[in-house]
Amino acid sequence: GNSVTQMEGPVTLSEEAFLTINCTYTATGYPSLFWYVQYPGEGLQLLLKATKADDKGSNKGFEATYRKETTSFHLEKGSVQVSDSAVYFCALRLLYNNNDMRFGAGTRLTVKP
Amino acid sequence: EPEVTQTPSHQVTQMGQEVILRCVPISNHLYFYWYRQILGQKVEFLVSFYNNEISEKSEIFDDQFSVERPDGSNFTLKIRSTKLEDSAMYFCASRREAGDGNEQFFGPGTRLTVL
């Protein structure tokens, strides 16, 4: 089936540290891949996306590259800030299925000053 | 900036009671969704809705669940007889149109607690 597995948290980093949150997927067909972020008390917000192999999504200093050979979409940021503290969800959607998104379990990131 | 809103933010109910979770999608959106997240677990797709009918539903969305768009703005999720295991965060989402470039916008969620 179609699913996403992401690195378990929680992750605690100091400000300006390098962040990696691993995400791998299993899919039949050609999925689009997403990272969503959930700040405390808020809904899920799209952080970045990639719709085909080798695409790199980027936003707010975060990046993720769609790697078909390793079925991965790892989230990275070179220097995290306290304001990046949130829960991060990796997700996929099949190319020809407009309805069903599959999410990972979420990774809670806490950045300390 | 337009956003998806949900009410209430927290609903507490007794097992066996009916609950209705309300969502107001973004006004020009055509596709509507409900997801749930049991505490500490992944976000799970429940149902999608387009053109006044369910277009897809997951195995979670059994006969106890129903959705409705009673007017031009609200999109509701009803659970007829709640069970303890229905306790979760429920997210509504909407999308303007089909197509890979169109993202789903999520509401802040309603936390349902079944006692």
GROMACS .gro file of C-alpha atoms in nm:
model
  228
    1GLY     CA    1   0.000   0.000   0.000
    2ASN     CA    2   0.090   0.365   0.000
    3SER     CA    3   0.250   0.492   0.318
    4VAL     CA    4   0.501   0.727   0.468
    5THR     CA    5   0.750   0.653   0.743
    6GLN     CA    6   0.924   0.938   0.915
    7MET     CA    7   1.180   0.971   1.185
    8GLU     CA    8   1.039   0.943   1.532
    9GLY     CA    9   1.076   1.233   1.764
   10PRO     CA   10   1.096   1.430   1.965
   11VAL     CA   11   1.398   1.610   1.829
   12THR     CA   12   1.562   1.876   2.044
   13LEU     CA   13   1.824   2.106   1.895
   14SER     CA   14   2.004   2.421   1.992
   15GLU     CA   15   1.950   2.735   1.788
   16GLU     CA   16   2.159   2.743   1.469
   17ALA     CA   17   2.204   2.366   1.465
   18PHE     CA   18   2.158   2.163   1.147
   19LEU     CA   19   1.829   1.978   1.113
   20THR     CA   20   1.748   1.657   0.931
   21ILE     CA   21   1.416   1.479   0.961
   22ASN     CA   22   1.411   1.157   0.763
   23CYS     CA   23   1.113   1.051   0.553
   24THR     CA   24   1.076   0.747   0.331
   25TYR     CA   25   0.775   0.639   0.134
   26THR     CA   26   0.612   0.339  -0.025
   27ALA     CA   27   0.384   0.405  -0.318
   28THR     CA   28   0.231   0.241  -0.620
   29GLY     CA   29   0.262   0.487  -0.902
   30TYR     CA   30   0.422   0.827  -0.887
   31PRO     CA   31   0.345   1.027  -0.575
   32SER     CA   32   0.381   1.393  -0.503
   33LEU     CA   33   0.559   1.449  -0.174
   34PHE     CA   34   0.496   1.714   0.087
   35TRP     CA   35   0.615   1.845   0.418
   36TYR     CA   36   0.354   2.006   0.640
   37VAL     CA   37   0.423   2.194   0.961
   38GLN     CA   38   0.193   2.232   1.260
   39TYR     CA   39   0.274   2.514   1.500
   40PRO     CA   40   0.124   2.495   1.850
   41GLY     CA   41  -0.251   2.552   1.842
   42GLU     CA   42  -0.266   2.582   1.465
   43GLY     CA   43  -0.361   2.368   1.169
   44LEU     CA   44  -0.137   2.195   0.920
   45GLN     CA   45   0.044   2.434   0.686
   46LEU     CA   46   0.215   2.331   0.368
   47LEU     CA   47   0.588   2.388   0.409
   48LEU     CA   48   0.717   2.259   0.077
   49LYS     CA   49   0.646   2.005  -0.191
   50ALA     CA   50   0.797   1.818  -0.486
   51THR     CA   51   0.598   1.657  -0.761
   52LYS     CA   52   0.857   1.448  -0.945
   53ALA     CA   53   1.189   1.274  -0.899
   54ASP     CA   54   1.490   1.500  -0.836
   55ASP     CA   55   1.271   1.801  -0.767
   56LYS     CA   56   1.379   2.006  -0.469
   57GLY     CA   57   1.117   2.182  -0.261
   58SER     CA   58   1.226   2.475  -0.050
   59ASN     CA   59   1.070   2.733   0.177
   60LYS     CA   60   1.177   2.937   0.480
   61GLY     CA   61   1.526   2.786   0.467
   62PHE     CA   62   1.393   2.430   0.465
   63GLU     CA   63   1.471   2.197   0.176
   64ALA     CA   64   1.380   1.846   0.070
   65THR     CA   65   1.477   1.657  -0.245
   66TYR     CA   66   1.257   1.389  -0.402
   67ARG     CA   67   1.485   1.085  -0.432
   68LYS     CA   68   1.320   0.809  -0.628
   69GLU     CA   69   1.617   0.572  -0.601
   70THR     CA   70   1.600   0.576  -0.220
   71THR     CA   71   1.226   0.655  -0.198
   72SER     CA   72   1.307   0.939   0.036
   73PHE     CA   73   1.217   1.302   0.096
   74HIS     CA   74   1.429   1.409   0.391
   75LEU     CA   75   1.371   1.754   0.538
   76GLU     CA   76   1.677   1.969   0.608
   77LYS     CA   77   1.756   2.312   0.739
   78GLY     CA   78   2.104   2.449   0.784
   79SER     CA   79   2.040   2.667   1.089
   80VAL     CA   80   1.724   2.626   1.294
   81GLN     CA   81   1.560   2.899   1.499
   82VAL     CA   82   1.346   2.886   1.811
   83SER     CA   83   1.049   2.979   1.593
   84ASP     CA   84   1.092   2.654   1.398
   85SER     CA   85   0.968   2.458   1.698
   86ALA     CA   86   0.667   2.266   1.568
   87VAL     CA   87   0.552   1.924   1.453
   88TYR     CA   88   0.659   1.831   1.100
   89PHE     CA   89   0.462   1.586   0.886
   90CYS     CA   90   0.581   1.415   0.572
   91ALA     CA   91   0.300   1.322   0.332
   92LEU     CA   92   0.237   1.180  -0.012
   93ARG     CA   93  -0.039   1.200  -0.265
   94LEU     CA   94  -0.064   0.981  -0.570
   95LEU     CA   95  -0.043   1.171  -0.893
   96TYR     CA   96  -0.383   1.074  -1.022
   97ASN     CA   97  -0.562   1.067  -0.690
   98ASN     CA   98  -0.679   1.408  -0.589
   99ASN     CA   99  -0.835   1.302  -0.268
  100ASP     CA  100  -0.623   1.090  -0.045
  101MET     CA  101  -0.314   1.216   0.128
  102ARG     CA  102  -0.110   0.978   0.341
  103PHE     CA  103   0.075   1.130   0.633
  104GLY     CA  104   0.362   1.018   0.847
  105ALA     CA  105   0.329   1.014   1.224
  106GLY     CA  106   0.485   1.356   1.266
  107THR     CA  107   0.812   1.461   1.427
  108ARG     CA  108   0.810   1.714   1.707
  109LEU     CA  109   1.099   1.958   1.689
  110THR     CA  110   1.198   2.175   1.983
  111VAL     CA  111   1.467   2.437   1.931
  112LYS     CA  112   1.625   2.581   2.243
  113PRO     CA  113   1.792   2.923   2.256
  114GLU     CA  114  -0.561   3.570   0.384
  115PRO     CA  115  -0.852   3.325   0.363
  116GLU     CA  116  -0.835   3.026   0.592
  117VAL     CA  117  -1.026   2.716   0.690
  118THR     CA  118  -1.198   2.751   1.027
  119GLN     CA  119  -1.331   2.482   1.257
  120THR     CA  120  -1.561   2.487   1.557
  121PRO     CA  121  -1.551   2.401   1.835
  122SER     CA  122  -1.182   2.386   1.913
  123HIS     CA  123  -1.249   2.125   2.180
  124GLN     CA  124  -1.554   1.902   2.222
  125VAL     CA  125  -1.609   1.673   2.518
  126THR     CA  126  -1.888   1.417   2.495
  127GLN     CA  127  -2.013   1.101   2.659
  128MET     CA  128  -1.979   0.767   2.486
  129GLY     CA  129  -2.284   0.693   2.273
  130GLN     CA  130  -2.369   1.058   2.211
  131GLU     CA  131  -2.386   1.218   1.871
  132VAL     CA  132  -2.142   1.494   1.784
  133ILE     CA  133  -2.122   1.731   1.491
  134LEU     CA  134  -1.793   1.892   1.404
  135ARG     CA  135  -1.815   2.201   1.192
  136CYS     CA  136  -1.587   2.343   0.930
  137VAL     CA  137  -1.601   2.649   0.709
  138PRO     CA  138  -1.379   2.586   0.407
  139ILE     CA  139  -1.225   2.863   0.202
  140SER     CA  140  -1.507   3.020   0.006
  141ASN     CA  141  -1.411   2.940  -0.355
  142HIS     CA  142  -1.290   2.589  -0.283
  143LEU     CA  143  -1.464   2.289  -0.432
  144TYR     CA  144  -1.307   1.985  -0.266
  145PHE     CA  145  -1.348   1.915   0.105
  146TYR     CA  146  -1.183   1.663   0.335
  147TRP     CA  147  -1.183   1.531   0.687
  148TYR     CA  148  -0.880   1.377   0.854
  149ARG     CA  149  -0.822   1.262   1.206
  150GLN     CA  150  -0.518   1.225   1.427
  151ILE     CA  151  -0.535   1.004   1.731
  152LEU     CA  152  -0.299   1.140   1.996
  153GLY     CA  153   0.059   1.052   1.912
  154GLN     CA  154  -0.034   0.878   1.589
  155LYS     CA  155  -0.035   0.974   1.224
  156VAL     CA  156  -0.288   1.191   1.047
  157GLU     CA  157  -0.539   0.961   0.874
  158PHE     CA  158  -0.765   1.035   0.580
  159LEU     CA  159  -1.135   0.988   0.652
  160VAL     CA  160  -1.336   1.121   0.359
  161SER     CA  161  -1.339   1.354   0.064
  162PHE     CA  162  -1.640   1.540  -0.070
  163TYR     CA  163  -1.704   1.705  -0.404
  164ASN     CA  164  -2.012   1.823  -0.587
  165ASN     CA  165  -2.232   1.743  -0.288
  166GLU     CA  166  -2.133   1.383  -0.257
  167ILE     CA  167  -1.863   1.166  -0.106
  168SER     CA  168  -1.594   1.099  -0.364
  169GLU     CA  169  -1.374   0.875  -0.154
  170LYS     CA  170  -1.367   0.736   0.198
  171SER     CA  171  -1.133   0.526   0.404
  172GLU     CA  172  -1.208   0.211   0.598
  173ILE     CA  173  -1.225   0.424   0.912
  174PHE     CA  174  -1.529   0.609   0.776
  175ASP     CA  175  -1.795   0.354   0.867
  176ASP     CA  176  -2.171   0.387   0.907
  177GLN     CA  177  -2.127   0.588   1.226
  178PHE     CA  178  -1.981   0.875   1.026
  179SER     CA  179  -2.152   1.107   0.785
  180VAL     CA  180  -2.069   1.435   0.617
  181GLU     CA  181  -2.285   1.711   0.490
  182ARG     CA  182  -2.263   2.048   0.326
  183PRO     CA  183  -2.591   2.191   0.450
  184ASP     CA  184  -2.545   2.535   0.298
  185GLY     CA  185  -2.296   2.716   0.083
  186SER     CA  186  -2.038   2.760   0.354
  187ASN     CA  187  -2.038   2.485   0.618
  188PHE     CA  188  -1.901   2.133   0.589
  189THR     CA  189  -1.986   1.905   0.882
  190LEU     CA  190  -1.874   1.571   1.013
  191LYS     CA  191  -2.126   1.381   1.224
  192ILE     CA  192  -2.048   1.086   1.446
  193ARG     CA  193  -2.376   0.920   1.538
  194SER     CA  194  -2.280   0.722   1.846
  195THR     CA  195  -1.934   0.809   1.970
  196LYS     CA  196  -1.694   0.549   2.100
  197LEU     CA  197  -1.393   0.597   2.323
  198GLU     CA  198  -1.165   0.529   2.029
  199ASP     CA  199  -1.314   0.823   1.840
  200SER     CA  200  -1.117   1.054   2.068
  201ALA     CA  201  -0.882   1.236   1.835
  202MET     CA  202  -0.802   1.564   1.666
  203TYR     CA  203  -1.019   1.608   1.358
  204PHE     CA  204  -0.890   1.826   1.076
  205CYS     CA  205  -1.095   1.970   0.796
  206ALA     CA  206  -0.925   2.066   0.469
  207SER     CA  207  -1.032   2.218   0.142
  208ARG     CA  208  -0.888   2.261  -0.205
  209ARG     CA  209  -0.988   2.493  -0.485
  210GLU     CA  210  -0.976   2.249  -0.774
  211ALA     CA  211  -0.829   1.922  -0.888
  212GLY     CA  212  -0.475   1.903  -1.016
  213ASP     CA  213  -0.142   1.824  -0.869
  214GLY     CA  214  -0.043   2.181  -0.806
  215ASN     CA  215  -0.338   2.260  -0.586
  216GLU     CA  216  -0.267   2.208  -0.221
  217GLN     CA  217  -0.509   2.126   0.053
  218PHE     CA  218  -0.553   2.396   0.315
  219PHE     CA  219  -0.611   2.267   0.665
  220GLY     CA  220  -0.808   2.407   0.954
  221PRO     CA  221  -0.675   2.424   1.311
  222GLY     CA  222  -0.860   2.110   1.414
  223THR     CA  223  -1.123   2.011   1.667
  224ARG     CA  224  -1.009   1.801   1.959
  225LEU     CA  225  -1.279   1.546   2.039
  226THR     CA  226  -1.269   1.378   2.377
  227VAL     CA  227  -1.508   1.089   2.437
  228LEU     CA  228  -1.555   0.992   2.800
   0.00000   0.00000   0.00000
